N, CA, C and O atoms as a Tinker XYZ file with bonds, in Angstrom:
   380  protein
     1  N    -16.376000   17.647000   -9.626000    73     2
     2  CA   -17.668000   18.091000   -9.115000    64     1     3
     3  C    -18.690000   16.966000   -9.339000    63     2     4     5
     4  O    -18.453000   16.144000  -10.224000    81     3
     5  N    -19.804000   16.871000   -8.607000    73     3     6
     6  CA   -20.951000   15.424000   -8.418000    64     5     7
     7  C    -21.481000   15.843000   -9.800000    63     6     8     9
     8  O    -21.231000   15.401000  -10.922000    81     7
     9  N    -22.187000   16.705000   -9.429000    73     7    10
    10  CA   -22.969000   16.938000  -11.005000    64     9    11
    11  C    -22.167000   16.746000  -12.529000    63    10    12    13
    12  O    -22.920000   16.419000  -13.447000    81    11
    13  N    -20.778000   16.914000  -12.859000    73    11    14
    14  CA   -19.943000   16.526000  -13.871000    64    13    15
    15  C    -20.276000   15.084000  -13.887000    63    14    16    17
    16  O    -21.035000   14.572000  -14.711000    81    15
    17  N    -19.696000   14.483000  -12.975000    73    15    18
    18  CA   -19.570000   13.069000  -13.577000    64    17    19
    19  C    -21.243000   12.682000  -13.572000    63    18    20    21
    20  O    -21.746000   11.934000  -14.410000    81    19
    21  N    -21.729000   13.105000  -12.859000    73    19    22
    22  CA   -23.224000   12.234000  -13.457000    64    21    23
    23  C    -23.861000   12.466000  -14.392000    63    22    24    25
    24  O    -24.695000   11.667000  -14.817000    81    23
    25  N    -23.539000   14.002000  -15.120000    73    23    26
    26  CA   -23.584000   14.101000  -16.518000    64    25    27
    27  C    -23.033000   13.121000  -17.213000    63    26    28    29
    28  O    -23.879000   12.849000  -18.066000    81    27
    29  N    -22.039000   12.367000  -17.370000    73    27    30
    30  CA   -21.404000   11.736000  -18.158000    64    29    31
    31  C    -21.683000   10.500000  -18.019000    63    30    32    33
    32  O    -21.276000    9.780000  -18.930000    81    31
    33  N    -22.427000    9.846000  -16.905000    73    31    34
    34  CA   -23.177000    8.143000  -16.526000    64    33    35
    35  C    -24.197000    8.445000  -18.096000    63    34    36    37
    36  O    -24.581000    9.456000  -18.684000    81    35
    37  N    -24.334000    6.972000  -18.312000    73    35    38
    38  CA   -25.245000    6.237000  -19.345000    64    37    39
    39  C    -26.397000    6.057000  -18.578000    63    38    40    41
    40  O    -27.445000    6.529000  -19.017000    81    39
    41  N    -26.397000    5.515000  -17.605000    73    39    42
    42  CA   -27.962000    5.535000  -17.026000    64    41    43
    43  C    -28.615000    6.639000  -17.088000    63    42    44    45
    44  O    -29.835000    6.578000  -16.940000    81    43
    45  N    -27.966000    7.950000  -17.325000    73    43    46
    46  CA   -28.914000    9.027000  -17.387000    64    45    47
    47  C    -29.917000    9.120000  -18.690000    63    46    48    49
    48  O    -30.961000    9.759000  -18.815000    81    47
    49  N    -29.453000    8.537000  -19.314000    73    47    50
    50  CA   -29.956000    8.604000  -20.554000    64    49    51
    51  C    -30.873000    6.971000  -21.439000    63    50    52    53
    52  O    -31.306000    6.558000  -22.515000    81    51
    53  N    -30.665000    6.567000  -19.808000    73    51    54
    54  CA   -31.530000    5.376000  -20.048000    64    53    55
    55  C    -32.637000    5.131000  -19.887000    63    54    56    57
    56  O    -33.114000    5.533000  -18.826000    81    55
    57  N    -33.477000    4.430000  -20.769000    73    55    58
    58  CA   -35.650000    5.104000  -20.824000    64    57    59
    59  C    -36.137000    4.538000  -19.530000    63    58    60    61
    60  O    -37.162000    5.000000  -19.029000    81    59
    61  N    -35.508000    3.617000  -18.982000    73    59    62
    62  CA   -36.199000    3.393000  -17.759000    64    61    63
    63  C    -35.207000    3.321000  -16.463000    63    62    64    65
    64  O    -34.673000    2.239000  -16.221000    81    63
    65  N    -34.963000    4.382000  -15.672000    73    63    66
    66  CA   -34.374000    4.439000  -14.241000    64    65    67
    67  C    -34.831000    3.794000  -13.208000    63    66    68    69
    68  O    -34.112000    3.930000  -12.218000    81    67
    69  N    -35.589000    3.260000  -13.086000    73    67    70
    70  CA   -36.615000    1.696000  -12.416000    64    69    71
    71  C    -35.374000    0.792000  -12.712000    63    70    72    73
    72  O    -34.780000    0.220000  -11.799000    81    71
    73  N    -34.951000    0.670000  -14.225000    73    71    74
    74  CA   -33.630000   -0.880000  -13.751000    64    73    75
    75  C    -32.389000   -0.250000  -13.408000    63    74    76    77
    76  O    -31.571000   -0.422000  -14.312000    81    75
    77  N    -31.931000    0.425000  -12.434000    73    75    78
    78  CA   -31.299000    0.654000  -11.824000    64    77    79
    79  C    -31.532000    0.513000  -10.363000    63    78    80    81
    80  O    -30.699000    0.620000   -9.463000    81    79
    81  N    -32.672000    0.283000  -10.287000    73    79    82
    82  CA   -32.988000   -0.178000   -8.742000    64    81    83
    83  C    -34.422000   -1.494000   -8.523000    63    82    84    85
    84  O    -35.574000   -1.211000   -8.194000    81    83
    85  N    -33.942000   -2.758000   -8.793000    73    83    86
    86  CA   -34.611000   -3.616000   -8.880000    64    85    87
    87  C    -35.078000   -3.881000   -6.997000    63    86    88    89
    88  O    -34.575000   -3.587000   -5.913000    81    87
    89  N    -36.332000   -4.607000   -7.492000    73    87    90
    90  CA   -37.045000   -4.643000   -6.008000    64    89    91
    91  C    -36.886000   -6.245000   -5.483000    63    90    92    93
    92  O    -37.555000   -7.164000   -5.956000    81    91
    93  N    -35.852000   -6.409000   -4.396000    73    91    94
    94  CA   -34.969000   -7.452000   -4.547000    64    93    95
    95  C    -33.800000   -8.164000   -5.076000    63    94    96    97
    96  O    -33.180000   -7.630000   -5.995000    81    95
    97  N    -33.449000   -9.202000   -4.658000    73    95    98
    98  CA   -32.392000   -9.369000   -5.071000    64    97    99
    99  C    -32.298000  -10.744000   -5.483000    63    98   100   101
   100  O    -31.152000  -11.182000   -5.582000    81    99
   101  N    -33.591000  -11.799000   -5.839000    73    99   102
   102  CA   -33.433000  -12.999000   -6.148000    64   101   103
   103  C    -34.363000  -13.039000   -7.261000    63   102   104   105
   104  O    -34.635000  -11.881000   -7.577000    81   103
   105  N    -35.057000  -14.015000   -8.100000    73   103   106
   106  CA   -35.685000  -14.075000   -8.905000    64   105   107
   107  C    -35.647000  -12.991000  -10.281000    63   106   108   109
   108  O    -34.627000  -12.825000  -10.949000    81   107
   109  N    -36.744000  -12.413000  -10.512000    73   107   110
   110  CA   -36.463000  -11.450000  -11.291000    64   109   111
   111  C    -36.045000  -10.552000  -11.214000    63   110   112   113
   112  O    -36.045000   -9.920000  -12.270000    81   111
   113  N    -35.450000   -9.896000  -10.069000    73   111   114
   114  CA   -34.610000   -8.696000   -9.888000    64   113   115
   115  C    -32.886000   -9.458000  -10.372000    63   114   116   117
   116  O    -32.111000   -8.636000  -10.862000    81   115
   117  N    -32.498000  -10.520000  -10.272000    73   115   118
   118  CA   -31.464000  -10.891000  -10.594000    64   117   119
   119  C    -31.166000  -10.655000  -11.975000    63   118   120   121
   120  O    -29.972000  -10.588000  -12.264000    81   119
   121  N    -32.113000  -10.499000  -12.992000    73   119   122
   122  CA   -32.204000  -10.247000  -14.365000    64   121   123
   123  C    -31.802000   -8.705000  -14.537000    63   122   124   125
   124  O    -30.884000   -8.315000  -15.259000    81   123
   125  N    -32.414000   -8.107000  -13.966000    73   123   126
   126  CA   -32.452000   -6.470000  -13.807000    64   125   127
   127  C    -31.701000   -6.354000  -13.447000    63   126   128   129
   128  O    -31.145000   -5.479000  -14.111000    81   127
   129  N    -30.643000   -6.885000  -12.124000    73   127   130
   130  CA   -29.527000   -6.273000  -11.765000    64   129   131
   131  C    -28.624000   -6.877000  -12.971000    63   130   132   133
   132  O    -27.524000   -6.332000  -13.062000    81   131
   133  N    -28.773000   -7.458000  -13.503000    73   131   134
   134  CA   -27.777000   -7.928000  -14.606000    64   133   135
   135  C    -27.160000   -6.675000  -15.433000    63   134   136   137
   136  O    -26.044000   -6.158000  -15.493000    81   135
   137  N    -28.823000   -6.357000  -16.237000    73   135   138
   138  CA   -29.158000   -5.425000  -17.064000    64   137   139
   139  C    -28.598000   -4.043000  -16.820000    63   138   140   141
   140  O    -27.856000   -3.429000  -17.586000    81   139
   141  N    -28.921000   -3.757000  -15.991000    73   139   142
   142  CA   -28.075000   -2.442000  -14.942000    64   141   143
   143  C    -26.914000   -2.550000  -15.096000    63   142   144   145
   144  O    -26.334000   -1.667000  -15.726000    81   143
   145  N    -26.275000   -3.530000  -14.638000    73   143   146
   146  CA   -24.309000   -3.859000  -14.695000    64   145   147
   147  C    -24.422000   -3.575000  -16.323000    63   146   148   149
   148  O    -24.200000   -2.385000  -16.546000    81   147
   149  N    -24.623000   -4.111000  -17.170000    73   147   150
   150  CA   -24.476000   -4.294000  -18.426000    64   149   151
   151  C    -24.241000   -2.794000  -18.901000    63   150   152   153
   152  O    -23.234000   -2.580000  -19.576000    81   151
   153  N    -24.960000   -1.910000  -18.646000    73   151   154
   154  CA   -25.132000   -0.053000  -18.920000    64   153   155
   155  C    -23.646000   -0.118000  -18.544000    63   154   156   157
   156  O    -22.711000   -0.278000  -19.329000    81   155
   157  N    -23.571000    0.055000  -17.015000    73   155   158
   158  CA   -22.814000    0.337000  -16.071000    64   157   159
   159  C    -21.291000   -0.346000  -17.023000    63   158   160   161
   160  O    -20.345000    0.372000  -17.349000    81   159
   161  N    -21.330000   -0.979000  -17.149000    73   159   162
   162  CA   -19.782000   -1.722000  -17.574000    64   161   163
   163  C    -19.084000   -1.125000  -18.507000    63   162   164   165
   164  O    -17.859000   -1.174000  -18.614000    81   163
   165  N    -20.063000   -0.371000  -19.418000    73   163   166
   166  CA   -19.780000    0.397000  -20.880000    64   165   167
   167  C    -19.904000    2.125000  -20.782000    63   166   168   169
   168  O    -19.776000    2.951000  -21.686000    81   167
   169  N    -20.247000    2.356000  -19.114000    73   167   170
   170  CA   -19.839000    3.511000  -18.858000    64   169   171
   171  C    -18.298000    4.243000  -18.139000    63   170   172   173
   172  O    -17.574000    3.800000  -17.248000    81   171
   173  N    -18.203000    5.420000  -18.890000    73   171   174
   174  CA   -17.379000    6.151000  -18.762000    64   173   175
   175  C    -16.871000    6.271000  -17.243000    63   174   176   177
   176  O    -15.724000    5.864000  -17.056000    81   175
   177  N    -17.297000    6.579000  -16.563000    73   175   178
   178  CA   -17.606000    7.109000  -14.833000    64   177   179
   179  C    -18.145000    6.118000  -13.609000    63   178   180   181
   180  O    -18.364000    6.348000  -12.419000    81   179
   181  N    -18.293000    4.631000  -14.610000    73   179   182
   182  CA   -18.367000    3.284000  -13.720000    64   181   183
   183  C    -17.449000    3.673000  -12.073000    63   182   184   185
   184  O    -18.171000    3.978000  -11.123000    81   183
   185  N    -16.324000    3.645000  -11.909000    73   183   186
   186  CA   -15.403000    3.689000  -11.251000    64   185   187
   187  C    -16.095000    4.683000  -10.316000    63   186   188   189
   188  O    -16.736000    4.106000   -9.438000    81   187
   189  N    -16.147000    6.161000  -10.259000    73   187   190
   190  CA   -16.452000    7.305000   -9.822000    64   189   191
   191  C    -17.898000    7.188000   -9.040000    63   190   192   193
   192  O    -18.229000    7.686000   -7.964000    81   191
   193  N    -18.631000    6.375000   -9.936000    73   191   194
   194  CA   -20.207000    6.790000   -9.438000    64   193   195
   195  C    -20.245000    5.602000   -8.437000    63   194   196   197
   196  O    -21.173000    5.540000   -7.630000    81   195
   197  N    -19.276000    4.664000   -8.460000    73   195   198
   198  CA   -19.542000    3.468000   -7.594000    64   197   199
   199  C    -18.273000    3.973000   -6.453000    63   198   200   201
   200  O    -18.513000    3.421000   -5.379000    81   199
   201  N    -17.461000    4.535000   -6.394000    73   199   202
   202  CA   -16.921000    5.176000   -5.421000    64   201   203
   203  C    -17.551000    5.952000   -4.401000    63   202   204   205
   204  O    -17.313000    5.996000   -3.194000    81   203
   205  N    -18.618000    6.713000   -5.277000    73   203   206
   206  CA   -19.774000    8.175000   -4.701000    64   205   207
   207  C    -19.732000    7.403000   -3.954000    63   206   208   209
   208  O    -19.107000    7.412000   -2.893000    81   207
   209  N    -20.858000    6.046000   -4.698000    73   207   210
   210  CA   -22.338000    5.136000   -3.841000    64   209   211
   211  C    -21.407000    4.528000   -2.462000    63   210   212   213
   212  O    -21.959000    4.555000   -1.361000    81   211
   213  N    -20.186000    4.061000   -2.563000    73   211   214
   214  CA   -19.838000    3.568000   -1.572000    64   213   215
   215  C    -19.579000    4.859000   -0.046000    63   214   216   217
   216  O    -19.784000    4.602000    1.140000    81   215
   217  N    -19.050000    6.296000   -0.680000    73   215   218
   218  CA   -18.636000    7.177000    0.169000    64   217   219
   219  C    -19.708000    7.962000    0.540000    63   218   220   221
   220  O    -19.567000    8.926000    1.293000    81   219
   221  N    -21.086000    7.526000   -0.066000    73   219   222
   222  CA   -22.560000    8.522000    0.457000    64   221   223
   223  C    -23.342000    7.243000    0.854000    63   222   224   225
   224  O    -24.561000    7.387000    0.759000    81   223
   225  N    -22.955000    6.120000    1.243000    73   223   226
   226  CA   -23.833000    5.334000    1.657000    64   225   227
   227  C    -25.044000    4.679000    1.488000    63   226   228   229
   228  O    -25.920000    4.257000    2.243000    81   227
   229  N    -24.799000    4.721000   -0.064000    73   227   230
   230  CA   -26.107000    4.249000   -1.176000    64   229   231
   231  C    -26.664000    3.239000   -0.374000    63   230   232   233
   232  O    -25.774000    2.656000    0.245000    81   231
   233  N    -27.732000    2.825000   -0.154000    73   231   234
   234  CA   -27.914000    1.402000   -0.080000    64   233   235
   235  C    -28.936000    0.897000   -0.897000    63   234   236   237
   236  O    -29.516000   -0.175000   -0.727000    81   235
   237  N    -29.114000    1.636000   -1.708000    73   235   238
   238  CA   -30.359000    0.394000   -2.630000    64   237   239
   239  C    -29.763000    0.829000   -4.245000    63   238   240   241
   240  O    -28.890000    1.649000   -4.531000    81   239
   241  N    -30.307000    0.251000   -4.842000    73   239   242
   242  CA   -29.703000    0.514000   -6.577000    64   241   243
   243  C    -28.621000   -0.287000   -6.710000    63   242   244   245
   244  O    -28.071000   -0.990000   -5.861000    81   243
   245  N    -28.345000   -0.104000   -7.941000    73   243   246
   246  CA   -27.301000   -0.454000   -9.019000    64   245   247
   247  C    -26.231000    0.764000   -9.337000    63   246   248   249
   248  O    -26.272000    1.444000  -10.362000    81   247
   249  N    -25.556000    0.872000   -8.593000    73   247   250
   250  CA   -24.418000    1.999000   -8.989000    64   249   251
   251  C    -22.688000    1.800000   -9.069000    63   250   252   253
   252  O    -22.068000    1.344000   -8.108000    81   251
   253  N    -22.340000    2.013000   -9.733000    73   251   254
   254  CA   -20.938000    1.929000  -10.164000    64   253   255
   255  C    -20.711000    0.260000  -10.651000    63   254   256   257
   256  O    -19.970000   -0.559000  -10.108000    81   255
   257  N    -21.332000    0.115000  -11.489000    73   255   258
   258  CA   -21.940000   -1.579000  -11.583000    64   257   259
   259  C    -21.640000   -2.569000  -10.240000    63   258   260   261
   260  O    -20.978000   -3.578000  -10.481000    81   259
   261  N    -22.010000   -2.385000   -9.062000    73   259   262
   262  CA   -22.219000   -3.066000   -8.297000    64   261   263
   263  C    -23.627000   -3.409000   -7.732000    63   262   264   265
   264  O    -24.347000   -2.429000   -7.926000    81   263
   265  N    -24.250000   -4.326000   -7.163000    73   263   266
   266  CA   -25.152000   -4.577000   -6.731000    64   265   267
   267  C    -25.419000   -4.077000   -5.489000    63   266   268   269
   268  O    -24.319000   -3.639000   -5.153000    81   267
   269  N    -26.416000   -3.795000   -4.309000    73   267   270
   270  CA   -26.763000   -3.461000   -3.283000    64   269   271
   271  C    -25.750000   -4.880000   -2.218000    63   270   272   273
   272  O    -25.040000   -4.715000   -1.226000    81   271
   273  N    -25.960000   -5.650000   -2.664000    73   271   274
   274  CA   -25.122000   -6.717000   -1.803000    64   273   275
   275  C    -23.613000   -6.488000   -2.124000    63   274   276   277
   276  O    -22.853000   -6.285000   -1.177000    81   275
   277  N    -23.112000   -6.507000   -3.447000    73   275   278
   278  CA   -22.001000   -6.360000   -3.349000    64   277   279
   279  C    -21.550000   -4.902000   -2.867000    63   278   280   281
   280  O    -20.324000   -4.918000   -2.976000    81   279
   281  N    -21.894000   -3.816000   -2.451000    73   279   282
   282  CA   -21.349000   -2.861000   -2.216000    64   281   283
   283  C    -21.654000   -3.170000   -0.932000    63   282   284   285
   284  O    -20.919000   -2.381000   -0.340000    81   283
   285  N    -22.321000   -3.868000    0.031000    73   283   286
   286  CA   -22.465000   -3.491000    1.310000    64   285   287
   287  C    -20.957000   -4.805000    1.587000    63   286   288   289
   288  O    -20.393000   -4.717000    2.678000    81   287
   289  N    -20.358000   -6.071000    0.431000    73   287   290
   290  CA   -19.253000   -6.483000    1.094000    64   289   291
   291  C    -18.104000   -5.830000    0.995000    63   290   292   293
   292  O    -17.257000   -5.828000    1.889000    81   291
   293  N    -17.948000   -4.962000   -0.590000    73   291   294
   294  CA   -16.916000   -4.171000   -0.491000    64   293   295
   295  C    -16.505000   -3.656000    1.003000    63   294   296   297
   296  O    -15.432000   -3.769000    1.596000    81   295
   297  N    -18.220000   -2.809000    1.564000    73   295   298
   298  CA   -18.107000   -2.180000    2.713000    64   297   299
   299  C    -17.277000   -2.853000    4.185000    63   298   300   301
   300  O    -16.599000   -2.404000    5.109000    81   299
   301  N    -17.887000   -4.395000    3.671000    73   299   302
   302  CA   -17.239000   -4.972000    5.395000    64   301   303
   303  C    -16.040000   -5.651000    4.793000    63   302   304   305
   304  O    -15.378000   -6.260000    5.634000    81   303
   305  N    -15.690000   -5.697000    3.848000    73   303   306
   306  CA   -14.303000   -5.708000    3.543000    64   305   307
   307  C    -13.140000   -5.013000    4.322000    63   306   308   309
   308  O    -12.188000   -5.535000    4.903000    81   307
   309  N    -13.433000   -3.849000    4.196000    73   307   310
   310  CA   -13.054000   -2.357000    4.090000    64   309   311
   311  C    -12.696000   -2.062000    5.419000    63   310   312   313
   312  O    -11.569000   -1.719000    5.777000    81   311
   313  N    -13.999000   -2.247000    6.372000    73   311   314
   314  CA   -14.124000   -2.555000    7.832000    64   313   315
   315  C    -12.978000   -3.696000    8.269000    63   314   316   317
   316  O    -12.205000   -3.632000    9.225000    81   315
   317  N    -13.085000   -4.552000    7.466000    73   315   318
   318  CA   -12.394000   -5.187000    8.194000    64   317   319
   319  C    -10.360000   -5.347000    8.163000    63   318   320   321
   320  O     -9.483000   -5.886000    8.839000    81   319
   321  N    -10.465000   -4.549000    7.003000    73   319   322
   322  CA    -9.002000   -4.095000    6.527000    64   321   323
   323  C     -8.722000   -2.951000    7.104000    63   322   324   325
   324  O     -7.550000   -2.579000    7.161000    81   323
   325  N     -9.910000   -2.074000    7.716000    73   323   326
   326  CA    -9.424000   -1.058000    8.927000    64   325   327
   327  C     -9.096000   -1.649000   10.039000    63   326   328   329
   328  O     -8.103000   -1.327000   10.692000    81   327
   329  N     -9.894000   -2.564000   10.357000    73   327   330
   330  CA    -9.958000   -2.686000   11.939000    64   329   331
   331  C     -8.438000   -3.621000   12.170000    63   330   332   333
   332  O     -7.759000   -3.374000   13.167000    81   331
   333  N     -8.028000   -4.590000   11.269000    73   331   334
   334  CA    -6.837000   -5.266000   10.988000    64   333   335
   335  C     -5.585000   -4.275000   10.907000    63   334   336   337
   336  O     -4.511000   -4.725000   11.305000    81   335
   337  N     -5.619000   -3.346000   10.566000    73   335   338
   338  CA    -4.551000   -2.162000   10.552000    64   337   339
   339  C     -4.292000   -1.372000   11.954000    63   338   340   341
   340  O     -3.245000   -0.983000   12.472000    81   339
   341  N     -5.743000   -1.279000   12.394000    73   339   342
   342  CA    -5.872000   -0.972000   13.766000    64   341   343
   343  C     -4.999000   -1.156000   14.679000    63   342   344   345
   344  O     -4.150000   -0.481000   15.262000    81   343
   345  N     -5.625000   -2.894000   14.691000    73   343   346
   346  CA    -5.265000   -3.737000   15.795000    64   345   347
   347  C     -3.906000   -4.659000   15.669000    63   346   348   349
   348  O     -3.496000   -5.319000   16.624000    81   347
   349  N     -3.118000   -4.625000   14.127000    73   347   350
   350  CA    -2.018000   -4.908000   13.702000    64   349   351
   351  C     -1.065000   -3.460000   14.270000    63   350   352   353
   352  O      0.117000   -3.561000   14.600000    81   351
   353  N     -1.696000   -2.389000   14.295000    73   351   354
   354  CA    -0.435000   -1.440000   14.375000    64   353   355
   355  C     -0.393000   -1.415000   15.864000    63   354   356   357
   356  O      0.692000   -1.128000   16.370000    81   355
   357  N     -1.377000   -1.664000   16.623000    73   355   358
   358  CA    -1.840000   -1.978000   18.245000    64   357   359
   359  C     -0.178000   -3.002000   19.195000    63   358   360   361
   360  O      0.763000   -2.933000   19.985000    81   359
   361  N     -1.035000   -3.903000   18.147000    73   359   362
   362  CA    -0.365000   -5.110000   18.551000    64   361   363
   363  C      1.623000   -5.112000   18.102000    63   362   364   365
   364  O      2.541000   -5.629000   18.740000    81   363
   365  N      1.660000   -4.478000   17.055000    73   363   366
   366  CA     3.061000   -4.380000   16.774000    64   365   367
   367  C      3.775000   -2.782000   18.295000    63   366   368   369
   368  O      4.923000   -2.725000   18.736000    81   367
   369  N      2.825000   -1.996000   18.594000    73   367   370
   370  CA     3.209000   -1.032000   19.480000    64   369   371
   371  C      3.402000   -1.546000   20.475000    63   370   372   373
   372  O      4.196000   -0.940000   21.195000    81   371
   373  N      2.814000   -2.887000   21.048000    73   371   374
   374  CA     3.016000   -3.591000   22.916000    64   373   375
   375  C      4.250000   -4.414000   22.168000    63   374   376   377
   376  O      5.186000   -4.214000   22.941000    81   375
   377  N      4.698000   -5.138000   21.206000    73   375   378
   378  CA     5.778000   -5.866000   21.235000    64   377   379
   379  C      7.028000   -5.419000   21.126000    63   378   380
   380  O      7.972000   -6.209000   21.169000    81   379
């Protein structure tokens, strides 16, 4: 259930929920997203909550210790290991 595992995230219980979503992604937000991973790495439900963010389409924050950039390459990763399966199972069906 959603609400279980987010009981069990460390960020919940962290004094400021602001560094979980730094404003940007160069300069001093690079510090903050650090800081964020750092929680994130030593939590229980890392795995799960960064699964959610990828399957509800997070796009801003720090979740499942990934960054807003790195979850949008996971994403075209992903895309592109579909579309390769696609067009590999395509292409193996005309030969």
């Amino acid at each position: 259930m959603v609400a279980d595992w987010r009981q069990q995230g460390l960020c919940k219980d962290e004094g400021d929920p602001d560094l979980f979503f730094p404003v940007g992604n160069t300069g001093p937000a690079l510090l903050q997203i650090e800081e964020a991973k750092s929680v994130c790495r030593r939590c229980p439900v890392m795995e799960t909550c960064g699964d959610w963010a990828l399957d509800s389409g997070q796009d801003t924050g720090v979740w499942g210790g990934m960054s807003e950039d790195e979850r949008r390459a996971v994403k075209r990763r992903k895309a592109r290991q579909r579309l390769a399966v696609t067009y590999g199972q395509k292409a193996g069906a005309q030969s």
